[in-house]
PDB file of C-alpha atoms and ligand atoms in Angstrom:
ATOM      1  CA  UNK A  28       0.000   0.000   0.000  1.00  0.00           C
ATOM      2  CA  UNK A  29       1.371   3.438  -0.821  1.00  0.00           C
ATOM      3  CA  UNK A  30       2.622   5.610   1.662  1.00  0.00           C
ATOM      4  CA  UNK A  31       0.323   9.512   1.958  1.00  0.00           C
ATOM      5  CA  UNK A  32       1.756  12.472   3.039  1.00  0.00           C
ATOM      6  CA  UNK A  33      -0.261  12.168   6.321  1.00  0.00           C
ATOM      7  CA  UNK A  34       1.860   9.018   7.247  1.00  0.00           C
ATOM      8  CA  UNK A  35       5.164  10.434   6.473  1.00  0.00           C
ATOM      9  CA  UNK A  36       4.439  13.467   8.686  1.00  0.00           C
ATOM     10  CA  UNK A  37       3.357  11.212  11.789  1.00  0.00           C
ATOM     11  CA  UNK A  38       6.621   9.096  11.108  1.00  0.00           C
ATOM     12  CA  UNK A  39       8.381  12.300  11.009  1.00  0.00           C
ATOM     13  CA  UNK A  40       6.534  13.496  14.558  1.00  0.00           C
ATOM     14  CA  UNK A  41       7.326  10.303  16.174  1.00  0.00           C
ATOM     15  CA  UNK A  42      11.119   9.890  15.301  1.00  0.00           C
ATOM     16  CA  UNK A  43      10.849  13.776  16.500  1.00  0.00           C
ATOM     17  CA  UNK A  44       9.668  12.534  19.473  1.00  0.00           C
ATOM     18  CA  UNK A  45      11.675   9.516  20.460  1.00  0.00           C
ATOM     19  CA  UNK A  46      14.595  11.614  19.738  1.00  0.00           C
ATOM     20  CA  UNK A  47      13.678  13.988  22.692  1.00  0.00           C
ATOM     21  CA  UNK A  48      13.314  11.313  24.506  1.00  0.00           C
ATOM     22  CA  UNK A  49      16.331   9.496  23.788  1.00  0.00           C
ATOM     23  CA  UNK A  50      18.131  12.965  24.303  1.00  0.00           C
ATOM     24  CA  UNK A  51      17.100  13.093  27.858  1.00  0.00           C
ATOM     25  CA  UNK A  52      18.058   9.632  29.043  1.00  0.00           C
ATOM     26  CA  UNK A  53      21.220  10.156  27.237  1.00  0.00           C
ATOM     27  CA  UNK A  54      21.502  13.699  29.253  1.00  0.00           C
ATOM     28  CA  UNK A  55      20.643  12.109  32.844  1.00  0.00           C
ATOM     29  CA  UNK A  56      22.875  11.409  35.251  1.00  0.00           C
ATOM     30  CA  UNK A  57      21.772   7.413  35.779  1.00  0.00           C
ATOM     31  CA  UNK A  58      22.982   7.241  32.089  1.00  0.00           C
ATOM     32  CA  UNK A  59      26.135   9.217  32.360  1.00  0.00           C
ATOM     33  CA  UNK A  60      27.095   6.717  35.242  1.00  0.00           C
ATOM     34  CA  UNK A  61      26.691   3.863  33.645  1.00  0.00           C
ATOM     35  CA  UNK A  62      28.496   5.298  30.421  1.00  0.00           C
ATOM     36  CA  UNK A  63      31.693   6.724  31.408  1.00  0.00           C
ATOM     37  CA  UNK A  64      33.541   8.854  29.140  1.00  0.00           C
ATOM     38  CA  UNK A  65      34.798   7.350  25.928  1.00  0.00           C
ATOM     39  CA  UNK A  66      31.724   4.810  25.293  1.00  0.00           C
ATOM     40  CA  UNK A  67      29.625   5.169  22.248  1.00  0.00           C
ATOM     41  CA  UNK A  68      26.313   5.488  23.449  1.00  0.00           C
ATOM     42  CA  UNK A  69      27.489   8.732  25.308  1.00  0.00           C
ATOM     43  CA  UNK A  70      25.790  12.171  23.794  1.00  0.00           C
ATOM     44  CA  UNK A  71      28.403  13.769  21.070  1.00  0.00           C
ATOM     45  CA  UNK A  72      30.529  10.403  20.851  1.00  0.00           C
ATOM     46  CA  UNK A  73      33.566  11.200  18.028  1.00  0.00           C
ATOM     47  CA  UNK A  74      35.871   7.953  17.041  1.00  0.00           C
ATOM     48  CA  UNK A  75      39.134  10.057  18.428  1.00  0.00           C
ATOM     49  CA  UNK A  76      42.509   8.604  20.089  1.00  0.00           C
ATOM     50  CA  UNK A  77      41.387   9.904  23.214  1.00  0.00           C
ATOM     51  CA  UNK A  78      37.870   8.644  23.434  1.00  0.00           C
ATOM     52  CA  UNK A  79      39.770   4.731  22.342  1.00  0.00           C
ATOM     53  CA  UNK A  80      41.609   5.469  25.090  1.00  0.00           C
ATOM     54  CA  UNK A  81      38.791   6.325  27.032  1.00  0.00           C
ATOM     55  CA  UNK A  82      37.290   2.910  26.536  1.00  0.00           C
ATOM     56  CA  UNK A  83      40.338   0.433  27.676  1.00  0.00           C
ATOM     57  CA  UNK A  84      40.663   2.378  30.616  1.00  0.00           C
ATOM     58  CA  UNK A  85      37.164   2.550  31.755  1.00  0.00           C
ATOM     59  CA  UNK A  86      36.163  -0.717  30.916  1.00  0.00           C
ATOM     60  CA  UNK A  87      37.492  -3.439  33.675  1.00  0.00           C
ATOM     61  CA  UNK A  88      37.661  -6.405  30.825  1.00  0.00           C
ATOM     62  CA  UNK A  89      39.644  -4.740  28.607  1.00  0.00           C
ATOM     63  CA  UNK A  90      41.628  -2.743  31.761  1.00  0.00           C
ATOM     64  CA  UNK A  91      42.473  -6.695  32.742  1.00  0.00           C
ATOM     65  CA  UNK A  92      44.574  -7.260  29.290  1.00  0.00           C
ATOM     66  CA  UNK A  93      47.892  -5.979  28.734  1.00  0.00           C
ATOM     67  CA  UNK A  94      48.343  -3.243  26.660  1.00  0.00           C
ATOM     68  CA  UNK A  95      51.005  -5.250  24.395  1.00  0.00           C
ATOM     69  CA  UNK A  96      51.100  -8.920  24.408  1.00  0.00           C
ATOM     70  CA  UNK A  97      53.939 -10.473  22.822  1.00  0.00           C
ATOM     71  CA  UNK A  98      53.338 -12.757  19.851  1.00  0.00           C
ATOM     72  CA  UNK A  99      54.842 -15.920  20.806  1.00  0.00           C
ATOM     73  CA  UNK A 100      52.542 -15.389  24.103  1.00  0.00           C
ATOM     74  CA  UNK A 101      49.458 -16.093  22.022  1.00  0.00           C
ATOM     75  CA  UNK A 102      50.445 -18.896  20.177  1.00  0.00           C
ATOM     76  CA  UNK A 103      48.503 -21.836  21.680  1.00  0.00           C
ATOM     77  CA  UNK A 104      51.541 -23.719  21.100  1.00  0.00           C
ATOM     78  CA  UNK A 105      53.698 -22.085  23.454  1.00  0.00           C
ATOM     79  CA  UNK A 106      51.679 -22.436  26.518  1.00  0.00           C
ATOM     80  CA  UNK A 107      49.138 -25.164  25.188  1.00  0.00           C
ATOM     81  CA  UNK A 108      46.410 -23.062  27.065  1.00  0.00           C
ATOM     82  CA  UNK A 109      46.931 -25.129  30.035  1.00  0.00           C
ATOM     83  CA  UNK A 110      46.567 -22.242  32.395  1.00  0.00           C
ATOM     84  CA  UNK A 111      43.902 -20.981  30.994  1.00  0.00           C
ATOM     85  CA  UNK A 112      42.401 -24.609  30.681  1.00  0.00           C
ATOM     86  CA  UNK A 113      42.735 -25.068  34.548  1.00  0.00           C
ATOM     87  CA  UNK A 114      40.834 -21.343  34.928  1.00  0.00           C
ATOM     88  CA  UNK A 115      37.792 -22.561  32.762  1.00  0.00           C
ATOM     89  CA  UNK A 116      38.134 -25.654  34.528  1.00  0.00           C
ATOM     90  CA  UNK A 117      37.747 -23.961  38.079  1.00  0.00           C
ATOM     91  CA  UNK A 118      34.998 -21.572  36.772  1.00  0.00           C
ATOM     92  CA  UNK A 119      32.811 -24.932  35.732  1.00  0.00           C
ATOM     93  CA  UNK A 120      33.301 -26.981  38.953  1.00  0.00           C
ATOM     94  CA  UNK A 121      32.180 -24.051  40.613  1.00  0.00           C
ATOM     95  CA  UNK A 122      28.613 -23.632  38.747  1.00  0.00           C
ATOM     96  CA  UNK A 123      28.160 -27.267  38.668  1.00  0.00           C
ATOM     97  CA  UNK A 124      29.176 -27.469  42.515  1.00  0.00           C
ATOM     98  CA  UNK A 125      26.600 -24.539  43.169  1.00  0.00           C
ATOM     99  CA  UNK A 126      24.249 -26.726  41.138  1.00  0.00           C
ATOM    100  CA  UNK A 127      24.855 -29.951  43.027  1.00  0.00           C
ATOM    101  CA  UNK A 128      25.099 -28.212  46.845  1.00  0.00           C
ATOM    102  CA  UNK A 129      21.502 -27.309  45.943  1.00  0.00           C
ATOM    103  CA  UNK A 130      20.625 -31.199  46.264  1.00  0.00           C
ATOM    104  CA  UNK A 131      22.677 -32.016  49.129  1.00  0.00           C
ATOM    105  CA  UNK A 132      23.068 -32.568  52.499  1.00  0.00           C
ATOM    106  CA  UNK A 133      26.455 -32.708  54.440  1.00  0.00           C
ATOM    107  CA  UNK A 134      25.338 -35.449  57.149  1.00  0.00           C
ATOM    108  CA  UNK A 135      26.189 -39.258  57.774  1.00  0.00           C
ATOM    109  CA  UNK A 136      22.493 -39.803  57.682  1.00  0.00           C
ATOM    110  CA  UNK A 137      21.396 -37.662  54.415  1.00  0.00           C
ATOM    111  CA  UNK A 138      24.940 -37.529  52.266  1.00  0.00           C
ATOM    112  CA  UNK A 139      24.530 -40.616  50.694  1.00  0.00           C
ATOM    113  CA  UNK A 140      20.577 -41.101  50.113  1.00  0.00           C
ATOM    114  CA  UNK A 141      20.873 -37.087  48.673  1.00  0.00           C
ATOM    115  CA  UNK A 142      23.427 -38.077  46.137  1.00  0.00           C
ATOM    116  CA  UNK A 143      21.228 -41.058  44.945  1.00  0.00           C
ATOM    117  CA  UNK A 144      18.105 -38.782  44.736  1.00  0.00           C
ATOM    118  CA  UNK A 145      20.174 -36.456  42.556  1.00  0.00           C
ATOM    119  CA  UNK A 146      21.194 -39.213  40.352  1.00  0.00           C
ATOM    120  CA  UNK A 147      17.763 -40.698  40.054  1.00  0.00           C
ATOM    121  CA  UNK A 148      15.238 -37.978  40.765  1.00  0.00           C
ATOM    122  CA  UNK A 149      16.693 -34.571  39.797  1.00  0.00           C
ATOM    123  CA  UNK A 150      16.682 -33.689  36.312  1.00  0.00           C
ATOM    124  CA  UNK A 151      20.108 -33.318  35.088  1.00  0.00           C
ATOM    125  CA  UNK A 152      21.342 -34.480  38.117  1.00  0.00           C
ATOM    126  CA  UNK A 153      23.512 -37.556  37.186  1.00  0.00           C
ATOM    127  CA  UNK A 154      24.820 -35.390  34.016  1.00  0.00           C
ATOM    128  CA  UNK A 155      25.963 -32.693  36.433  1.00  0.00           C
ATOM    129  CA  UNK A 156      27.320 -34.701  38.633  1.00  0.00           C
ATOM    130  CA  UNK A 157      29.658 -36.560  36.297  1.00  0.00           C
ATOM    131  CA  UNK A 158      30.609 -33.400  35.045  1.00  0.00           C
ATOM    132  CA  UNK A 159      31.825 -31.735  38.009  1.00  0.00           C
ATOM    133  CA  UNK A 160      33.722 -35.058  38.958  1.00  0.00           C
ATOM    134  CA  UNK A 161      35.340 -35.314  35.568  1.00  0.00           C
ATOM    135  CA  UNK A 162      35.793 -31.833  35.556  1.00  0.00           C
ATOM    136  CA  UNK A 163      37.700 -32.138  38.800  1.00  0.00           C
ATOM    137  CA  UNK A 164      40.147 -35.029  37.780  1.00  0.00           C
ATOM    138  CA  UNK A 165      40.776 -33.040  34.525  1.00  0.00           C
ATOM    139  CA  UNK A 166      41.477 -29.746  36.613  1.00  0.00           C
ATOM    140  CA  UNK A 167      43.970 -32.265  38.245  1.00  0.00           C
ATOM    141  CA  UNK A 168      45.660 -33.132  35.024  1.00  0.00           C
ATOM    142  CA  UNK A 169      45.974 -29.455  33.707  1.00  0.00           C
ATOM    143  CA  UNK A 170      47.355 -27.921  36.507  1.00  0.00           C
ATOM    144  CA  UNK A 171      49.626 -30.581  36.554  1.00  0.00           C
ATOM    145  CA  UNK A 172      50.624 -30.251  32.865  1.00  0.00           C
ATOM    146  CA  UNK A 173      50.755 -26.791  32.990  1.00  0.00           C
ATOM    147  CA  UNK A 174      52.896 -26.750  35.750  1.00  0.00           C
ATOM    148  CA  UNK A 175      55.481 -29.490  33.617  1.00  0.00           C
ATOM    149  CA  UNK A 176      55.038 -26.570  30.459  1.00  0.00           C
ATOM    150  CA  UNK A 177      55.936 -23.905  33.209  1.00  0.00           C
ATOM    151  CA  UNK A 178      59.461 -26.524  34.033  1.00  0.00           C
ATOM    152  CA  UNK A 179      60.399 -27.183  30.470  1.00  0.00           C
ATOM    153  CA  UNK A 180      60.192 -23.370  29.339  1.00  0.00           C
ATOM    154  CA  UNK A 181      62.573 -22.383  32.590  1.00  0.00           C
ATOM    155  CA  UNK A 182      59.356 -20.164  33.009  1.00  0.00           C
ATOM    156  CA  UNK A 183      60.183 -20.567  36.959  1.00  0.00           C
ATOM    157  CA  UNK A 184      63.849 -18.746  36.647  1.00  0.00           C
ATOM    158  CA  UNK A 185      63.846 -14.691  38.378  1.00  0.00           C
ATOM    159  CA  UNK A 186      61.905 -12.874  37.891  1.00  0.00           C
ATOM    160  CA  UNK A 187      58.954 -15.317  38.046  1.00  0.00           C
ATOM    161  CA  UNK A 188      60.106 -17.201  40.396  1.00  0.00           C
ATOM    162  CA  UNK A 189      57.570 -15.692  43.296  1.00  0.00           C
ATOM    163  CA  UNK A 190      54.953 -16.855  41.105  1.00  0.00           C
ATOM    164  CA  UNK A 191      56.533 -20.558  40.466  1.00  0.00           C
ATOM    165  CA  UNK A 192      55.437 -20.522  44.423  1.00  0.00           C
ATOM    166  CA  UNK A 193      52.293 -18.996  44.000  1.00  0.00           C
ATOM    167  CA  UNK A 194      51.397 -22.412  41.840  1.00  0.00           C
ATOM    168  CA  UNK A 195      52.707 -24.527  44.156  1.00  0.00           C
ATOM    169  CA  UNK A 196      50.025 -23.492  46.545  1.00  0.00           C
ATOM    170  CA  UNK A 197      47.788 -23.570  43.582  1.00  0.00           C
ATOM    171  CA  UNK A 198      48.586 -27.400  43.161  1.00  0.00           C
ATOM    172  CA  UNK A 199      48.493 -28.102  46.777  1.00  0.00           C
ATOM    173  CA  UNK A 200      45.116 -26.315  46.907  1.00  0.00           C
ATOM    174  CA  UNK A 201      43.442 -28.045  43.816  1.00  0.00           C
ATOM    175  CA  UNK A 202      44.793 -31.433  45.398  1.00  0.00           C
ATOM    176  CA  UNK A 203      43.097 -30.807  48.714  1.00  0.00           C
ATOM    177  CA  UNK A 204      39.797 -29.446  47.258  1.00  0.00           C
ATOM    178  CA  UNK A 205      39.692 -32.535  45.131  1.00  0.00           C
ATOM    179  CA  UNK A 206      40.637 -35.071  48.251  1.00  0.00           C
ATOM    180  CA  UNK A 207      37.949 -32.797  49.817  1.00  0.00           C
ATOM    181  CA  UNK A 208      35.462 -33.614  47.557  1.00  0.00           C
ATOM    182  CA  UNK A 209      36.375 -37.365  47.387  1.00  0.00           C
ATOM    183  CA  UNK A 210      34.179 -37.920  51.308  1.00  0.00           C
ATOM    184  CA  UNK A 211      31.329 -35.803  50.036  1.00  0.00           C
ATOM    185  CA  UNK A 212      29.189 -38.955  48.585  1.00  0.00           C
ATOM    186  CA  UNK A 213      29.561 -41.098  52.135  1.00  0.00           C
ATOM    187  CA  UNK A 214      30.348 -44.464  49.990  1.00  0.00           C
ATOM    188  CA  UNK A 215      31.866 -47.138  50.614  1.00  0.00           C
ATOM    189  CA  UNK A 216      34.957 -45.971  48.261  1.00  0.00           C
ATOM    190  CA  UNK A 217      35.058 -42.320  49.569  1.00  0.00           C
ATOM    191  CA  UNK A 218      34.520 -43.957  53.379  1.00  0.00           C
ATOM    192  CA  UNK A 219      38.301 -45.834  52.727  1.00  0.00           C
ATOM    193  CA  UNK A 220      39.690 -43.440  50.463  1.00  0.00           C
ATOM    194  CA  UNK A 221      39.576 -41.215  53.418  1.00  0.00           C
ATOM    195  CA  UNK A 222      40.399 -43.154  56.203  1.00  0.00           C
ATOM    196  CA  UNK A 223      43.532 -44.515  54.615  1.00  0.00           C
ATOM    197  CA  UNK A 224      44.726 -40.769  53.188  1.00  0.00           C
ATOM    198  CA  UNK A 225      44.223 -39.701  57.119  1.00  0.00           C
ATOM    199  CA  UNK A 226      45.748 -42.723  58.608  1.00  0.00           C
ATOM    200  CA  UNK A 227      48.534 -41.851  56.436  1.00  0.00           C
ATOM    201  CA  UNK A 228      48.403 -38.365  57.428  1.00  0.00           C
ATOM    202  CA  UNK A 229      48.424 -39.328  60.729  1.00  0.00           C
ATOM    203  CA  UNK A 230      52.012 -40.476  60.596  1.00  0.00           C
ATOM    204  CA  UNK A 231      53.594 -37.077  60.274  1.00  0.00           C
ATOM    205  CA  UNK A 232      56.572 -36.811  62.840  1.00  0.00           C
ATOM    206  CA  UNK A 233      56.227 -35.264  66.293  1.00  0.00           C
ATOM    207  CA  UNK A 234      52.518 -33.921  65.705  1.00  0.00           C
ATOM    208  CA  UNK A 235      51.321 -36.287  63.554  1.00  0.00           C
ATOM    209  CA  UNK A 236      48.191 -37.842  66.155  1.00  0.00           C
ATOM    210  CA  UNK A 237      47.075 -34.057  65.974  1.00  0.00           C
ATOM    211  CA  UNK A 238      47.044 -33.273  62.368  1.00  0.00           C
ATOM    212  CA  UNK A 239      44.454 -36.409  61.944  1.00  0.00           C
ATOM    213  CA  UNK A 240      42.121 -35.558  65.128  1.00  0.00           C
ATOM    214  CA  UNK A 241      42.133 -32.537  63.397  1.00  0.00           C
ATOM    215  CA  UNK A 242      41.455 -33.710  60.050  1.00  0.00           C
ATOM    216  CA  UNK A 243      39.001 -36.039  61.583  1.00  0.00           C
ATOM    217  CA  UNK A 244      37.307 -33.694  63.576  1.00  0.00           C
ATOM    218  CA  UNK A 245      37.438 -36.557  66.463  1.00  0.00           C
ATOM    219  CA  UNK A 246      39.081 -40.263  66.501  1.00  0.00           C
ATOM    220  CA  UNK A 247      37.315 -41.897  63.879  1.00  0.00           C
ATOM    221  CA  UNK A 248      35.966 -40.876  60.582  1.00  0.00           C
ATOM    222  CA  UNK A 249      32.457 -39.828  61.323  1.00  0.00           C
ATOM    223  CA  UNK A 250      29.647 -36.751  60.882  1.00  0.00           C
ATOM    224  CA  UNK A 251      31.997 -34.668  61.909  1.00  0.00           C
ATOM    225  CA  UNK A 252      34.369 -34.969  59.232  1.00  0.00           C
ATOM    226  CA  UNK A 253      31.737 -34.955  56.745  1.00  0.00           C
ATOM    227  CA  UNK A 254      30.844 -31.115  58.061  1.00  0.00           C
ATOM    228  CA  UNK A 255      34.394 -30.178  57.997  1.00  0.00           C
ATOM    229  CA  UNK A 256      35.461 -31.539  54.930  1.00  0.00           C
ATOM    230  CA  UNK A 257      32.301 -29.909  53.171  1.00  0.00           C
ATOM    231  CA  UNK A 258      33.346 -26.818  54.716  1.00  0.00           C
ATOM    232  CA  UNK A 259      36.659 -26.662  53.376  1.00  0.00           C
ATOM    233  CA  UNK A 260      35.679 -28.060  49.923  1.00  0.00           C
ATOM    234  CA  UNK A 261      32.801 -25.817  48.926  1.00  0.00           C
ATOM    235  CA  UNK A 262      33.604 -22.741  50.787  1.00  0.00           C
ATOM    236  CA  UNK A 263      37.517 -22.258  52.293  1.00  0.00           C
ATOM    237  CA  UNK A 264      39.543 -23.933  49.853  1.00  0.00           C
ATOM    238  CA  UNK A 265      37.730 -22.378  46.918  1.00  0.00           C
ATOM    239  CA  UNK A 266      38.110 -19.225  48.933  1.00  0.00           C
ATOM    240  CA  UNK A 267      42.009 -19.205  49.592  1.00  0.00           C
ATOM    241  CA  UNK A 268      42.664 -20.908  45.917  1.00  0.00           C
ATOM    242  CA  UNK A 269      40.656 -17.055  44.216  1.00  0.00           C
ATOM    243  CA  UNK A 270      43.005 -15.225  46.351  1.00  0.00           C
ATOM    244  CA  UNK A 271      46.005 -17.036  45.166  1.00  0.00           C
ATOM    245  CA  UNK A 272      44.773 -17.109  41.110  1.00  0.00           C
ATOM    246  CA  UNK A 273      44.374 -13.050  41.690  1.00  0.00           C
ATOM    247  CA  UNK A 274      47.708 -13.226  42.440  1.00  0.00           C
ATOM    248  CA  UNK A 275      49.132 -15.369  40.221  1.00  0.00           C
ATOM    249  CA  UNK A 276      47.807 -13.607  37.318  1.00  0.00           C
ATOM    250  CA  UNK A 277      49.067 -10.422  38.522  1.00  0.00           C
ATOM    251  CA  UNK A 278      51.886 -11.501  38.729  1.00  0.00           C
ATOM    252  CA  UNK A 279      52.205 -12.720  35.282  1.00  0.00           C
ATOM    253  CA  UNK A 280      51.708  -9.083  34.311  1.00  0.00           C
ATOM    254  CA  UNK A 281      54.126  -7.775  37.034  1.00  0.00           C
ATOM    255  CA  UNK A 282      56.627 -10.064  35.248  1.00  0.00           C
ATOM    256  CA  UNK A 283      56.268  -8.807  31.981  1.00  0.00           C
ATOM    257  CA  UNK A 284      53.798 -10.979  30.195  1.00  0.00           C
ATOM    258  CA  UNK A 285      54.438 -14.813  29.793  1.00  0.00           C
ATOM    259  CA  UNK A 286      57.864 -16.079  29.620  1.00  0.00           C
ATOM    260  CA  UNK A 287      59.384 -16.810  25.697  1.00  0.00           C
ATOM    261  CA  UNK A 288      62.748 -17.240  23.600  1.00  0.00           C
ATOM    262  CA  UNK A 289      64.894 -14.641  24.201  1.00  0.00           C
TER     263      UNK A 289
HETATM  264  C1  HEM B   8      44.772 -23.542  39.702  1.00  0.00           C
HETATM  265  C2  HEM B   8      45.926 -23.698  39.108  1.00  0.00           C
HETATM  266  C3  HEM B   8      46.572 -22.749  38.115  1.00  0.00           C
HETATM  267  C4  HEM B   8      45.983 -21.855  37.240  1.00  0.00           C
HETATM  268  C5  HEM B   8      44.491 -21.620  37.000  1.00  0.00           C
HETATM  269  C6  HEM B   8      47.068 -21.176  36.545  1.00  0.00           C
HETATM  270  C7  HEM B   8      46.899 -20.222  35.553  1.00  0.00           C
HETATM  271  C8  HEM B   8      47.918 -19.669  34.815  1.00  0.00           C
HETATM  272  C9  HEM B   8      47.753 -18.895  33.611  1.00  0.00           C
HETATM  273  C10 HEM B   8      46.397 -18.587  32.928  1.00  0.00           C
HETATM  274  C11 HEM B   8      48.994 -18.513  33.188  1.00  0.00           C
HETATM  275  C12 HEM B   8      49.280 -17.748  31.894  1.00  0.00           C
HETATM  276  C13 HEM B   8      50.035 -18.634  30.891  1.00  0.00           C
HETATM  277  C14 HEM B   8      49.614 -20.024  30.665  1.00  0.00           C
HETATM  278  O1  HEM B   8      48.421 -20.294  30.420  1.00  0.00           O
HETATM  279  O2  HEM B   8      50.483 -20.930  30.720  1.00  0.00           O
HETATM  280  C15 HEM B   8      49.944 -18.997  34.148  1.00  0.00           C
HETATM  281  C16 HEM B   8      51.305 -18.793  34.098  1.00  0.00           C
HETATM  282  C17 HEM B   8      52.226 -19.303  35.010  1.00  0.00           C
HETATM  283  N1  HEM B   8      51.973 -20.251  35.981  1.00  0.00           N
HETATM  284 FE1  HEM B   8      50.136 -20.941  36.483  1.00  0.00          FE
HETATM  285  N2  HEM B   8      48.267 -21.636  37.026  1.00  0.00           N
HETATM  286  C18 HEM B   8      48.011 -22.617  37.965  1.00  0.00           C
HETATM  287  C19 HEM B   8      48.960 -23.390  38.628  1.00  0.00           C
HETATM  288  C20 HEM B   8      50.331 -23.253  38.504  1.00  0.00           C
HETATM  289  C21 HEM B   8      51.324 -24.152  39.056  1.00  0.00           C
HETATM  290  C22 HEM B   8      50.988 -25.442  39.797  1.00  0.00           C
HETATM  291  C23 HEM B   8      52.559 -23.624  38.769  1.00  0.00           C
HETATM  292  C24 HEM B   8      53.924 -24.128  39.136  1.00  0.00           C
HETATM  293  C25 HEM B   8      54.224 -24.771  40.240  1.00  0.00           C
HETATM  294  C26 HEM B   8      52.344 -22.393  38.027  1.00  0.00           C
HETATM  295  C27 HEM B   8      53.337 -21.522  37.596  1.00  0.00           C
HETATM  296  C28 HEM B   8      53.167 -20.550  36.633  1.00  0.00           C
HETATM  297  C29 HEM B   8      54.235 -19.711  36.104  1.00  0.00           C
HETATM  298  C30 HEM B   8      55.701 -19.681  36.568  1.00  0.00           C
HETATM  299  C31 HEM B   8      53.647 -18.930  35.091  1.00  0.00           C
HETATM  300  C32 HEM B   8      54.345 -17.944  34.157  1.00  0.00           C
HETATM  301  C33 HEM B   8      54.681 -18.795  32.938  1.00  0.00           C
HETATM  302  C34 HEM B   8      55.427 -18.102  31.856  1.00  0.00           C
HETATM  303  O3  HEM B   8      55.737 -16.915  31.994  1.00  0.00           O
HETATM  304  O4  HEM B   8      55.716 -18.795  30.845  1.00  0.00           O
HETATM  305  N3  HEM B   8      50.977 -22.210  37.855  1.00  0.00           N
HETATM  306  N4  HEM B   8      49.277 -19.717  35.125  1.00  0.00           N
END
């Protein structure tokens, strides 16, 4: 159908109009605060060097990245990804863990008959569950291999040698969260598995009867250790292990980038 004159001139009215309108949100102050300086949707917004600038530095995503990375640092084959790898790798044992504590108890009574329910009741539950176990042995292996990259580069000689111990507590951490997590389904397997790796524990010189009571949380393996090892796997160790990664990765900036042929 053809377009009269009368339609064009309530088109025109109404762009008219949403302009204005558009002009005023763009004027408040709500929208100035969530646009800082530099961004396009700001009122006047010219494509200049200092309005580019504007954008890296008051955006945090792109304030995270280097200004220069060096090109052998971005070929996969140098580092394999296996840092990164091990990052994605924490990031999706933590939403499937959040998914999973949603479905679970930490008791000798419930542990067990929760984890079963999840498996045979919940929707997705068995999936998620075998994800966030796989996804922990995997985290495991990466961390592992990525430390054995970090070795055979010399990528632990000065000046990142402060952060060569930053990933040994990263490795001890990711062990203990995933010996945490091995108690959490009250089985027969987990039941041993833990009672053995304490026992063993409990043969450390001078304090070693100590270190297991503690460990324990009593003499025998029991309710209480269920509570404390859930504590430290789904809220400490996770805790102490995002400190550490904030670190680490600043560090690999403070260090000048990733490591590389000289
Ligand atoms: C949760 C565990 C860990 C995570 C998520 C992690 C993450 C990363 C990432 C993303 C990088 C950037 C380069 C790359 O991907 O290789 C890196 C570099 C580095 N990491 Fe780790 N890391 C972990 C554990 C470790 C361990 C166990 C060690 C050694 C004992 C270690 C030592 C280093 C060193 C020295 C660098 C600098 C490497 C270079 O300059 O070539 N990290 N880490």
């Amino acid at each position: 159908m053809a377009e009269t004159n009368g339609d064009k001139a309530t088109g025109q009215a109404l762009k008219e109009k949403l302009g204005q309108v558009g002009g005023k949100v763009q004027d408040s102050q709500t929208w100035a605060a969530i646009f800082r300086p530099g961004s396009i949707f700001r009122k006047g917004y010219t494509d200049s060097p200092r309005n580019r600038s504007y954008v890296i530095m008051n955006s945090v995503l792109y304030h995270l990245h280097p200004v220069k990375v060096k090109r052998h640092a971005v070929k996969v084959s140098y580092t394999l990804c296996l840092g990164g790898l091990s990052f994605f790798l924490f990031i999706f044992l933590t939403v499937t863990g959040i998914f999973l504590m949603f479905f679970y108890r930490p008791t000798a009574a419930q542990a067990w008959d929760d984890i079963q329910t999840l498996q045979t009741a919940v929707g997705f539950g068995l999936l998620v569950r075998n994800m966030h176990r796989w996804g922990a042995h995997l985290m495991v292996l990466t961390v592992f291999l990525h430390m054995a990259r970090v070795f055979y580069h010399g990528a632990y000689k000065p000046p990142r040698e402060f952060n060569w111990v930053i990933g040994v507590i990263l490795l001890t951490l990711t062990l203990l969260l995933s010996f945490t997590g091995y108690l959490l389904p009250w089985d027969q397997l987990a039941l041993w598995a833990v009672t053995v790796g304490t026992n063993m524990m409990g043969y450390t010189p001078v304090f070693g009867e100590q270190v297991r009571f503690v460990l324990l949380g009593g003499v025998e393996i029991g309710t209480d250790t269920l509570l404390r090892w859930y504590t430290l796997h789904v809220l400490m160790l996770p805790f102490v292990l995002v400190i550490f990664l904030a670190i680490h990765f600043w560090r690999v900036r403070k260090d000048g980038g990733i490591s590389g042929p000289l």
